[in-house]
Amino acid sequence: MAGLCEDGNEPSGSLKAISVKNGMPLNTAATRYGIARNTLRYHVNARAEMKNIGRPALLSFAQEREFCSRLFRLADVGMPLISKLVKRTVFTFYVSKRKVQTLNQGRAMKLNRVIVKDYFDKLEAIMVEHGFMGKPENIYKIDEKECRLTLHHTQEVFATKETKRLHLIAPEHGENVTIVTCCNVVGQAIPPMIVFKGKRRRPEWGDDMLPGTAVKMTEKGSMTCQVFIKWLAHFAKFKTVGKSLFIFDGAKSHLDANIVDIADEHDIILFCLPSNCTHELQPLDKTVFGPFEKY
């Protein structure tokens, strides 16, 4: 292990140099620890408190120390590990295979330090201006999720054994509905809105819904500007009393002049997430719709 002695302690020179930096005289430290004054002076004057020889270590000092303690415990109970097993154990303990998240070029370019910092600076400024600091119950975020009503699978049919290719005429895509959800920072949720595809609502589509759930119809079962305006009115009925901060993304269906008017009418402060950054800056994607989609 790069940063440890055989007994698991820190390298002697650096440890004693820290004592000198904490006020111990150089000569006293040299005598007490049995280290040449020039060596100790070198460590005191070095910028880094830890000096390692050779290539950079894969593990941090804390990880090495933890891993060494495990090795020593195994040796104490009669299970010492050979070098090959140590390498394999390090890989198993600290390295894991992960599935990557596909990221298009536009999102990769927009999600950078400058844009993210600008977003949080503006968010902080608007929270201070309108008195939202210390009031998480008045800070809301909204997100939408399209869900399929039908799950497609290959149908089994009857035909002669000689038939090589079979076709079944069926819709290419399943019908979608949109779930609109919103909650504040302390986790209090607004009753959702479900957007179905069609012109006339069937009565049974409201069965088994959460109390207060709104059901709307659109041509494609997705959000529109008109429905989003109705959503703001729905939100106003259930939100915390007083001024509320409403954080949303810049989807096309959210961009309408009437949205500003109805927000002012209901004492709602609008704040938009930066474009192409919602996959990281939209908490509902990770904490609500992520687990929901997997389930």
Short mmCIF file of C-alpha atoms in Angstrom, two decimals, residues 1 3-12 15-16 50 61 64-65 68 72:
data_model
loop_
_atom_site.label_atom_id
_atom_site.label_comp_id
_atom_site.label_asym_id
_atom_site.label_seq_id
_atom_site.Cartn_x
_atom_site.Cartn_y
_atom_site.Cartn_z
CA MET A 1 0.00 0.00 0.00
CA GLY A 3 0.86 5.52 1.81
CA LEU A 4 1.22 3.07 4.71
CA CYS A 5 3.91 1.34 6.69
CA GLU A 6 3.64 -2.36 7.39
CA ASP A 7 1.85 -1.70 10.69
CA GLY A 8 -0.78 0.46 9.05
CA ASN A 9 0.52 3.77 10.47
CA GLU A 10 1.25 6.96 8.53
CA PRO A 11 4.73 7.55 7.05
CA SER A 12 7.01 8.63 9.88
CA LEU A 15 3.70 12.53 10.78
CA LYS A 16 6.56 14.07 12.73
CA MET A 50 1.93 13.46 2.70
CA PHE A 61 -5.13 7.12 2.27
CA GLU A 64 -5.96 2.11 2.23
CA ARG A 65 -6.15 2.36 6.00
CA CYS A 68 -5.43 -2.74 5.72
CA PHE A 72 -5.12 -7.59 9.49
#
